[in-house]
Amino acid sequence: MLQIQENVSLKKFNTFGIDANARYFAEISHEDELAELFADPQWLNINRLVLGGGSNMLLVKDFEGLAIRINIRGIEHRISHDDVFVDVGAGEVWNDLVNFCVDRNYAGMENLSLIPGSVGASPIQNIGAYGVELKDVFASCRAFEIATGTFRTFSKEDCKFGYRESVFKTELAGQYIIVSVKFHLSLRPAINLKYGAIEQELINRGITRPSIEDVSKVVSSIRVSKLPDPSTIGNAGSFFKNPVIGEVQFRLLQGQFPDVVNYPAGEGQYKLAAGWLIEQCGWKGKTVGNTGTWKNQALVLVNHGGATGEEVYSLSSQIIDSVYTKFGVMLQREVNIIS
Ligand code: FAD
Ligand code: EPU
């Protein structure tokens, strides 16, 4: 029988370590429990928060609704010639899945090593790192539609993946709960070294013909050197997206700031490094009350201990204002704000 708890602290369920309570809390270990939960109309007419690992959210205050933690487990894998299909419960830990695949030489997700969080959340913002995005290995996902109590399978096209975007954050926001994700991997590794730092680190280690395990290890060590470990310093990774701007705005900006760090982002579009913009405004490594930005990566806002969600949110607003004042570029939050 599904248990609903009341007034549960979410501190251990969010990597920012914000001490906020959920009015109601349910843990789902099997997809059938979702139908059981929503058979009671009380839960249809209340604010809901779906929780995976809580590594991409900021709880600004107590959540006066029902938090639903997804803990559906299971990994099934099938090989067909060089193709590998892996079907994974939404509650599996993302990095455990990466390790499971790397250990078996199932190639495709090694560049996504060490990203925190659950498998079920991975399509929500189309997680990405070091030259690879989830969409590159995604086959489909199965999701529960809350309003109808039915399950639907989403293809890659259905998900409308973009940079840190999917249909689950836009037109279908809040309507579906992902219960499993199917991945398409390969037994023939296509090593992706697009991100210069990986190649350099492989050279430093004297590796000329890298395996996917080598790539996974190198990506993990680069990440550890730049990003704070949420088990010791609360954070949710990049707090903002890297802004994408058009040609005219970019040329004007580059004229004024020749060092502006940028990457081509399709026809006439440029992606700017938000970390650089924030650092140029003097925020890097700065402490403000119990919060601040990380000393090695200005794009990461941190909880130095005891920070409230409001404090972190207020710092993020100050950063947005100062970047806009200096560069005329409006940063958008990547982290989901729960208020
Ligand atoms: P949560 O924070 O629990 O949820 C995130 C959002 O998804 C919420 O809106 C939630 O309601 C919704 N959600 C969660 N599960 C489900 C589900 N089953 N069905 C429907 N909705 C759901 N992200 C990157 O893309 N690349 C990185 O390199 C990266 N590095 C990070 C480094 C650190 C140190 C940290 C702390 C975070 C980083 N992130 C990165 C962000 C984060 O790891 C990802 O966004 C991850 O996918 C979030 O997973 P989660 O299970 O913790 O999601
Ligand atoms: N930079 C600075 N100062 C800083 C930080 C960065 O000048 O404080 C400049 C440097 O020039 C650096 C460049 O920005 O070379 C890029 O920095 P980094 O390689 O750390 O990547 P990022 O663009 O800051 C993005 C993702 C990360 C992902 C990495 C690696 C976004 C919002 N963030 O960060 O994702 O891990 O690339 O691919 O796209 C996340 O989403 O939570 C996340 C951590």
Short mmCIF file of C-alpha atoms and ligand atoms in Angstrom, two decimals:
data_model
loop_
_atom_site.label_atom_id
_atom_site.label_comp_id
_atom_site.label_asym_id
_atom_site.label_seq_id
_atom_site.Cartn_x
_atom_site.Cartn_y
_atom_site.Cartn_z
CA MET A 1 0.00 0.00 0.00
CA LEU A 2 1.35 3.40 -1.03
CA GLN A 3 2.32 5.57 1.94
CA ILE A 4 1.79 9.35 1.97
CA GLN A 5 3.92 11.10 4.59
CA GLU A 6 3.29 14.60 5.89
CA ASN A 7 5.72 17.48 6.54
CA VAL A 8 8.83 15.76 5.21
CA SER A 9 12.18 17.60 5.07
CA LEU A 10 13.54 17.65 1.52
CA LYS A 11 17.06 18.55 2.67
CA LYS A 12 18.52 15.17 1.75
CA PHE A 13 16.52 15.09 -1.50
CA ASN A 14 18.09 18.21 -3.10
CA THR A 15 21.80 18.63 -3.84
CA PHE A 16 21.70 22.32 -2.88
CA GLY A 17 21.01 21.01 0.63
CA ILE A 18 18.21 23.52 1.15
CA ASP A 19 16.20 22.73 4.27
CA ALA A 20 12.64 23.03 2.98
CA ASN A 21 9.65 20.80 3.78
CA ALA A 22 7.11 19.15 1.55
CA ARG A 23 3.55 19.21 2.90
CA TYR A 24 3.00 15.69 1.51
CA PHE A 25 5.53 13.15 0.26
CA ALA A 26 5.17 9.88 -1.64
CA GLU A 27 7.85 7.50 -2.88
CA ILE A 28 7.06 5.53 -6.04
CA SER A 29 8.92 2.23 -6.55
CA HIS A 30 6.72 0.74 -9.25
CA GLU A 31 4.86 2.44 -12.10
CA ASP A 32 1.53 0.85 -10.98
CA GLU A 33 1.72 2.98 -7.83
CA LEU A 34 1.19 6.10 -9.96
CA ALA A 35 -2.29 4.94 -10.99
CA GLU A 36 -2.97 4.02 -7.35
CA LEU A 37 -1.85 7.48 -6.20
CA PHE A 38 -3.88 9.45 -8.72
CA ALA A 39 -6.99 7.33 -8.24
CA ASP A 40 -7.51 9.70 -5.30
CA PRO A 41 -8.68 13.02 -6.83
CA GLN A 42 -7.14 14.91 -3.90
CA TRP A 43 -3.71 14.51 -5.59
CA LEU A 44 -4.96 15.72 -8.97
CA ASN A 45 -5.97 19.08 -7.55
CA ILE A 46 -2.83 19.97 -5.65
CA ASN A 47 0.60 21.35 -6.60
CA ARG A 48 2.97 18.53 -7.44
CA LEU A 49 6.74 18.25 -7.50
CA VAL A 50 8.32 15.26 -9.21
CA LEU A 51 11.68 14.49 -7.61
CA GLY A 52 14.55 12.47 -9.00
CA GLY A 53 17.92 13.19 -7.41
CA GLY A 54 17.06 16.84 -6.76
CA SER A 55 20.25 17.97 -8.53
CA ASN A 56 18.66 20.51 -10.84
CA MET A 57 16.29 22.40 -8.59
CA LEU A 58 16.24 25.24 -6.09
CA LEU A 59 13.60 25.00 -3.36
CA VAL A 60 12.89 28.65 -2.64
CA LYS A 61 10.54 27.84 0.23
CA ASP A 62 8.52 25.02 1.77
CA PHE A 63 6.57 23.12 -0.86
CA GLU A 64 2.85 23.29 -0.05
CA GLY A 65 1.89 20.33 -2.18
CA LEU A 66 2.75 16.70 -2.93
CA ALA A 67 6.39 15.76 -3.62
CA ILE A 68 6.61 12.51 -5.60
CA ARG A 69 9.99 10.86 -5.44
CA ILE A 70 10.60 8.46 -8.30
CA ASN A 71 12.49 5.36 -7.24
CA ILE A 72 11.57 2.91 -10.03
CA ARG A 73 14.56 0.61 -10.55
CA GLY A 74 15.75 -1.90 -13.13
CA ILE A 75 18.15 -2.13 -16.08
CA GLU A 76 17.45 -4.47 -19.01
CA HIS A 77 19.81 -4.77 -21.96
CA ARG A 78 19.64 -6.44 -25.34
CA ILE A 79 22.25 -6.74 -28.07
CA SER A 80 21.42 -6.94 -31.78
CA HIS A 81 24.53 -7.12 -34.00
CA ASP A 82 26.47 -3.96 -33.06
CA ASP A 83 23.48 -2.22 -31.53
CA VAL A 84 22.69 -2.26 -27.82
CA PHE A 85 19.30 -1.31 -26.38
CA VAL A 86 19.16 -0.54 -22.68
CA ASP A 87 15.81 -0.03 -20.95
CA VAL A 88 16.18 1.65 -17.59
CA GLY A 89 13.86 2.51 -14.67
CA ALA A 90 13.53 6.26 -14.07
CA GLY A 91 14.82 5.96 -10.50
CA GLU A 92 18.20 4.48 -11.43
CA VAL A 93 21.14 6.78 -10.73
CA TRP A 94 22.43 8.25 -14.01
CA ASN A 95 26.10 7.70 -13.28
CA ASP A 96 25.50 4.08 -12.18
CA LEU A 97 23.95 3.52 -15.61
CA VAL A 98 26.97 5.13 -17.33
CA ASN A 99 29.30 2.83 -15.38
CA PHE A 100 27.12 -0.21 -16.16
CA CYS A 101 27.44 0.61 -19.89
CA VAL A 102 31.13 1.54 -19.86
CA ASP A 103 31.98 -1.71 -17.99
CA ARG A 104 30.29 -3.70 -20.79
CA ASN A 105 31.79 -1.60 -23.59
CA TYR A 106 28.36 -0.26 -24.58
CA ALA A 107 29.47 3.00 -26.18
CA GLY A 108 27.73 6.35 -26.38
CA MET A 109 27.29 7.80 -22.91
CA GLU A 110 30.89 7.88 -21.68
CA ASN A 111 31.15 11.66 -22.21
CA LEU A 112 28.14 12.05 -19.88
CA SER A 113 30.02 10.45 -16.96
CA LEU A 114 29.54 11.76 -13.43
CA ILE A 115 26.47 13.93 -14.12
CA PRO A 116 24.41 13.69 -10.93
CA GLY A 117 20.73 12.77 -10.84
CA SER A 118 18.35 10.12 -12.06
CA VAL A 119 17.76 8.46 -15.40
CA GLY A 120 14.14 9.69 -15.43
CA ALA A 121 15.21 13.34 -15.30
CA SER A 122 17.80 12.98 -18.08
CA PRO A 123 15.36 13.76 -20.93
CA ILE A 124 13.77 16.69 -19.08
CA GLN A 125 16.58 19.10 -19.91
CA ASN A 126 18.33 16.85 -22.44
CA ILE A 127 21.42 16.62 -20.22
CA GLY A 128 24.67 17.37 -21.96
CA ALA A 129 28.40 17.56 -21.35
CA TYR A 130 31.71 17.35 -23.18
CA GLY A 131 30.30 17.33 -26.71
CA VAL A 132 27.43 14.83 -26.19
CA GLU A 133 23.77 15.32 -25.32
CA LEU A 134 21.22 12.82 -24.10
CA LYS A 135 19.44 12.98 -27.47
CA ASP A 136 22.50 11.32 -29.08
CA VAL A 137 21.81 8.07 -27.17
CA PHE A 138 18.07 8.40 -26.54
CA ALA A 139 15.69 5.91 -28.22
CA SER A 140 12.38 6.56 -26.39
CA CYS A 141 10.83 7.01 -22.98
CA ARG A 142 7.67 5.81 -21.30
CA ALA A 143 5.68 8.29 -19.25
CA PHE A 144 2.53 8.39 -17.13
CA GLU A 145 0.02 11.08 -18.06
CA ILE A 146 -1.34 12.40 -14.78
CA ALA A 147 -4.65 13.73 -16.12
CA THR A 148 -5.70 10.51 -17.85
CA GLY A 149 -3.86 7.85 -15.82
CA THR A 150 -2.50 6.31 -19.03
CA PHE A 151 1.01 5.58 -20.29
CA ARG A 152 2.52 7.01 -23.47
CA THR A 153 5.76 6.27 -25.29
CA PHE A 154 7.66 9.32 -26.56
CA SER A 155 10.01 9.00 -29.54
CA LYS A 156 13.04 11.24 -29.93
CA GLU A 157 11.06 13.52 -32.27
CA ASP A 158 8.17 13.73 -29.78
CA CYS A 159 10.57 15.02 -27.12
CA LYS A 160 11.63 18.08 -29.19
CA PHE A 161 15.08 18.13 -27.63
CA GLY A 162 17.11 21.34 -27.71
CA TYR A 163 19.96 22.83 -25.69
CA ARG A 164 18.83 22.09 -22.09
CA GLU A 165 15.25 21.83 -23.43
CA SER A 166 12.55 19.28 -24.15
CA VAL A 167 8.79 19.13 -24.53
CA PHE A 168 8.64 18.17 -20.83
CA LYS A 169 9.87 21.66 -19.87
CA THR A 170 7.69 23.52 -22.35
CA GLU A 171 4.30 22.55 -23.79
CA LEU A 172 3.87 19.41 -21.63
CA ALA A 173 5.40 20.80 -18.43
CA GLY A 174 3.98 19.13 -15.32
CA GLN A 175 1.74 16.76 -17.27
CA TYR A 176 3.84 13.57 -17.45
CA ILE A 177 5.98 11.49 -15.13
CA ILE A 178 8.73 9.56 -16.88
CA VAL A 179 8.88 5.95 -15.63
CA SER A 180 11.59 4.51 -17.89
CA VAL A 181 14.01 5.52 -20.64
CA LYS A 182 15.32 3.38 -23.50
CA PHE A 183 18.80 4.08 -24.87
CA HIS A 184 20.42 3.10 -28.16
CA LEU A 185 24.14 2.42 -27.73
CA SER A 186 26.75 0.68 -29.81
CA LEU A 187 29.41 -2.00 -29.51
CA ARG A 188 31.52 0.04 -31.94
CA PRO A 189 32.84 3.04 -30.04
CA ALA A 190 32.95 6.35 -31.92
CA ILE A 191 35.25 8.21 -29.55
CA ASN A 192 34.10 11.83 -29.28
CA LEU A 193 36.93 14.25 -28.48
CA LYS A 194 35.18 17.42 -29.71
CA TYR A 195 35.73 19.04 -26.34
CA GLY A 196 39.40 20.08 -26.48
CA ALA A 197 40.10 19.51 -22.80
CA ILE A 198 39.45 15.75 -23.14
CA GLU A 199 42.02 15.36 -25.90
CA GLN A 200 44.59 17.37 -23.95
CA GLU A 201 44.07 15.31 -20.81
CA LEU A 202 44.43 12.06 -22.80
CA ILE A 203 47.74 13.37 -24.20
CA ASN A 204 48.86 14.29 -20.66
CA ARG A 205 48.18 10.68 -19.68
CA GLY A 206 50.06 9.32 -22.73
CA ILE A 207 46.92 7.68 -24.15
CA THR A 208 46.88 7.67 -27.96
CA ARG A 209 44.09 5.12 -28.65
CA PRO A 210 41.51 5.79 -25.94
CA SER A 211 38.87 3.26 -24.91
CA ILE A 212 35.47 4.44 -23.72
CA GLU A 213 36.70 3.71 -20.21
CA ASP A 214 39.61 6.13 -20.74
CA VAL A 215 37.18 8.82 -21.96
CA SER A 216 34.90 8.22 -18.97
CA LYS A 217 37.83 8.52 -16.54
CA VAL A 218 39.19 11.68 -18.17
CA VAL A 219 35.77 13.36 -18.26
CA SER A 220 35.25 12.44 -14.60
CA SER A 221 38.59 13.90 -13.56
CA ILE A 222 38.00 17.16 -15.50
CA ARG A 223 34.60 17.48 -13.85
CA VAL A 224 36.02 16.88 -10.36
CA SER A 225 38.62 19.63 -10.93
CA LYS A 226 35.99 22.20 -11.92
CA LEU A 227 32.76 21.40 -10.12
CA PRO A 228 32.02 21.25 -6.40
CA ASP A 229 30.97 17.85 -5.00
CA PRO A 230 27.36 18.26 -3.79
CA SER A 231 28.01 15.86 -0.91
CA THR A 232 30.28 18.52 0.65
CA ILE A 233 29.19 21.84 -0.99
CA GLY A 234 25.54 22.25 -1.92
CA ASN A 235 24.98 23.15 -5.58
CA ALA A 236 22.97 22.21 -8.67
CA GLY A 237 25.66 22.46 -11.36
CA SER A 238 25.40 25.35 -13.84
CA PHE A 239 22.82 27.72 -12.43
CA PHE A 240 22.29 29.50 -15.77
CA LYS A 241 22.24 28.41 -19.39
CA ASN A 242 24.95 29.62 -21.73
CA PRO A 243 23.14 32.40 -23.62
CA VAL A 244 22.74 32.13 -27.39
CA ILE A 245 22.71 35.42 -29.31
CA GLY A 246 22.43 36.50 -32.96
CA GLU A 247 25.14 37.77 -35.33
CA VAL A 248 24.49 41.51 -34.97
CA GLN A 249 24.49 41.50 -31.18
CA PHE A 250 27.51 39.21 -31.15
CA ARG A 251 29.62 41.46 -33.46
CA LEU A 252 28.82 44.52 -31.33
CA LEU A 253 29.71 42.66 -28.14
CA GLN A 254 32.92 41.28 -29.61
CA GLY A 255 33.89 44.78 -30.75
CA GLN A 256 33.64 45.97 -27.17
CA PHE A 257 34.95 42.79 -25.48
CA PRO A 258 37.35 41.05 -27.93
CA ASP A 259 38.01 38.19 -25.44
CA VAL A 260 34.36 37.18 -25.09
CA VAL A 261 34.34 33.35 -24.92
CA ASN A 262 32.00 32.01 -27.61
CA TYR A 263 31.14 28.95 -29.69
CA PRO A 264 29.28 28.77 -33.02
CA ALA A 265 25.68 27.66 -32.38
CA GLY A 266 24.22 27.23 -35.85
CA GLU A 267 23.56 29.70 -38.66
CA GLY A 268 24.26 33.25 -37.40
CA GLN A 269 24.03 32.18 -33.75
CA TYR A 270 26.69 32.31 -31.04
CA LYS A 271 26.72 30.65 -27.65
CA LEU A 272 28.49 32.68 -24.97
CA ALA A 273 30.20 31.16 -21.92
CA ALA A 274 28.00 32.40 -19.06
CA GLY A 275 30.82 31.54 -16.62
CA TRP A 276 33.05 34.07 -18.40
CA LEU A 277 30.37 36.78 -18.37
CA ILE A 278 29.79 36.22 -14.63
CA GLU A 279 33.52 36.15 -13.85
CA GLN A 280 34.03 39.45 -15.73
CA CYS A 281 31.43 41.03 -13.46
CA GLY A 282 33.60 40.12 -10.45
CA TRP A 283 31.45 37.31 -9.04
CA LYS A 284 33.81 34.36 -9.33
CA GLY A 285 34.53 32.77 -5.94
CA LYS A 286 32.64 35.54 -4.16
CA THR A 287 30.81 34.71 -0.92
CA VAL A 288 27.55 36.50 -0.12
CA GLY A 289 26.14 35.48 3.26
CA ASN A 290 25.83 31.67 3.22
CA THR A 291 25.91 31.50 -0.55
CA GLY A 292 28.21 32.48 -3.41
CA THR A 293 29.74 31.28 -6.67
CA TRP A 294 32.25 28.44 -6.96
CA LYS A 295 35.93 29.40 -6.98
CA ASN A 296 36.73 27.27 -10.06
CA GLN A 297 33.51 27.84 -12.03
CA ALA A 298 31.53 31.08 -11.70
CA LEU A 299 28.46 29.51 -13.33
CA VAL A 300 27.89 27.32 -10.28
CA LEU A 301 26.09 28.89 -7.30
CA VAL A 302 26.82 27.21 -3.99
CA ASN A 303 25.42 26.79 -0.50
CA HIS A 304 28.32 27.27 1.92
CA GLY A 305 26.08 25.90 4.68
CA GLY A 306 22.70 26.95 6.01
CA ALA A 307 21.71 29.01 2.96
CA THR A 308 18.01 29.43 2.33
CA GLY A 309 16.52 29.03 -1.13
CA GLU A 310 15.59 32.71 -1.07
CA GLU A 311 19.22 33.69 -0.47
CA VAL A 312 20.42 31.67 -3.45
CA TYR A 313 17.60 33.00 -5.61
CA SER A 314 18.40 36.58 -4.62
CA LEU A 315 22.09 36.09 -5.52
CA SER A 316 21.04 34.70 -8.90
CA SER A 317 18.93 37.83 -9.52
CA GLN A 318 21.88 40.09 -8.65
CA ILE A 319 24.09 38.17 -11.09
CA ILE A 320 21.48 38.44 -13.86
CA ASP A 321 21.27 42.21 -13.28
CA SER A 322 25.01 42.81 -13.32
CA VAL A 323 25.62 40.68 -16.45
CA TYR A 324 22.80 42.54 -18.20
CA THR A 325 24.18 45.93 -17.14
CA LYS A 326 27.71 45.16 -18.37
CA PHE A 327 27.01 43.10 -21.50
CA GLY A 328 23.34 43.68 -22.41
CA VAL A 329 22.86 39.88 -22.28
CA MET A 330 20.03 38.42 -20.20
CA LEU A 331 20.98 35.16 -18.46
CA GLN A 332 18.29 32.51 -18.05
CA ARG A 333 18.24 30.15 -15.11
CA GLU A 334 18.88 26.51 -15.98
CA VAL A 335 18.00 25.23 -12.54
CA ASN A 336 14.27 24.62 -11.92
CA ILE A 337 12.97 27.16 -9.43
CA ILE A 338 10.43 25.60 -7.06
CA SER A 339 8.48 28.33 -5.26
P1 FAD B 1 15.67 16.69 -10.29
O1 FAD B 1 16.51 17.81 -9.84
O2 FAD B 1 15.09 15.77 -9.26
O3 FAD B 1 14.54 17.20 -11.24
C1 FAD B 1 14.83 18.10 -12.29
C2 FAD B 1 13.52 18.42 -13.04
O4 FAD B 1 13.03 17.24 -13.67
C3 FAD B 1 12.39 18.88 -12.10
O5 FAD B 1 11.60 19.80 -12.80
C4 FAD B 1 11.63 17.59 -11.82
O6 FAD B 1 10.29 17.82 -11.47
C5 FAD B 1 11.72 16.89 -13.16
N1 FAD B 1 11.75 15.42 -13.04
C6 FAD B 1 12.64 14.66 -12.36
N2 FAD B 1 12.38 13.36 -12.55
C7 FAD B 1 11.31 13.28 -13.37
C8 FAD B 1 10.54 12.21 -13.91
N3 FAD B 1 10.84 10.92 -13.67
N4 FAD B 1 9.47 12.52 -14.70
C9 FAD B 1 9.14 13.81 -14.95
N5 FAD B 1 9.81 14.86 -14.45
C10 FAD B 1 10.89 14.61 -13.68
N6 FAD B 1 23.28 18.80 -16.12
C11 FAD B 1 23.71 18.69 -17.39
O7 FAD B 1 22.91 18.67 -18.34
N7 FAD B 1 25.05 18.58 -17.67
C12 FAD B 1 25.99 18.60 -16.72
O8 FAD B 1 27.18 18.50 -17.00
C13 FAD B 1 25.56 18.72 -15.36
N8 FAD B 1 26.46 18.76 -14.35
C14 FAD B 1 26.03 18.90 -13.06
C15 FAD B 1 27.00 18.91 -12.04
C16 FAD B 1 26.61 19.01 -10.72
C17 FAD B 1 27.66 19.04 -9.63
C18 FAD B 1 25.24 19.10 -10.39
C19 FAD B 1 24.80 19.17 -8.96
C20 FAD B 1 24.28 19.09 -11.40
C21 FAD B 1 24.67 18.99 -12.75
N9 FAD B 1 23.74 18.98 -13.80
C22 FAD B 1 24.16 18.82 -15.10
C23 FAD B 1 22.30 19.12 -13.53
C24 FAD B 1 21.60 17.78 -13.16
O9 FAD B 1 22.53 16.82 -12.80
C25 FAD B 1 20.75 17.25 -14.32
O10 FAD B 1 19.81 18.21 -14.73
C26 FAD B 1 20.02 15.96 -13.94
O11 FAD B 1 19.41 15.39 -15.07
C27 FAD B 1 18.95 16.20 -12.88
O12 FAD B 1 18.49 14.94 -12.43
P2 FAD B 1 17.68 14.78 -11.08
O13 FAD B 1 17.18 13.38 -11.03
O14 FAD B 1 18.51 15.21 -9.95
O15 FAD B 1 16.50 15.79 -11.35
N1 EPU B 2 34.72 30.27 -18.05
C1 EPU B 2 35.26 31.39 -17.42
N2 EPU B 2 35.10 31.51 -16.08
C2 EPU B 2 34.43 30.60 -15.33
C3 EPU B 2 33.86 29.48 -15.97
C4 EPU B 2 34.02 29.34 -17.34
O1 EPU B 2 35.89 32.23 -18.06
O2 EPU B 2 34.33 30.79 -14.12
C5 EPU B 2 34.91 30.13 -19.51
C6 EPU B 2 36.25 29.48 -19.86
O3 EPU B 2 36.73 30.09 -21.02
C7 EPU B 2 35.87 28.04 -20.15
C8 EPU B 2 34.48 28.21 -20.76
O4 EPU B 2 33.90 29.30 -20.03
O5 EPU B 2 36.74 27.44 -21.07
C9 EPU B 2 33.59 26.98 -20.67
O6 EPU B 2 33.58 26.50 -19.33
P1 EPU B 2 33.28 24.94 -19.02
O7 EPU B 2 34.11 24.08 -19.92
O8 EPU B 2 33.42 24.73 -17.57
O9 EPU B 2 31.80 24.75 -19.51
P2 EPU B 2 30.49 25.63 -19.30
O10 EPU B 2 30.11 26.18 -20.62
O11 EPU B 2 30.68 26.58 -18.19
C10 EPU B 2 28.83 23.70 -19.86
C11 EPU B 2 27.61 23.11 -19.25
C12 EPU B 2 27.99 22.13 -18.16
C13 EPU B 2 28.84 21.03 -18.77
C14 EPU B 2 30.10 21.66 -19.38
C15 EPU B 2 30.94 20.65 -20.13
C16 EPU B 2 25.83 24.71 -19.51
C17 EPU B 2 24.95 25.70 -18.85
N3 EPU B 2 26.75 24.14 -18.73
O12 EPU B 2 29.46 24.51 -18.85
O13 EPU B 2 26.79 21.55 -17.65
O14 EPU B 2 29.23 20.08 -17.81
O15 EPU B 2 29.69 22.68 -20.34
O16 EPU B 2 30.32 20.27 -21.31
O17 EPU B 2 25.67 24.44 -20.69
C18 EPU B 2 25.09 21.79 -16.01
O18 EPU B 2 24.29 21.89 -16.95
O19 EPU B 2 24.73 21.80 -14.81
C19 EPU B 2 26.51 21.65 -16.30
C20 EPU B 2 27.45 21.56 -15.36
#
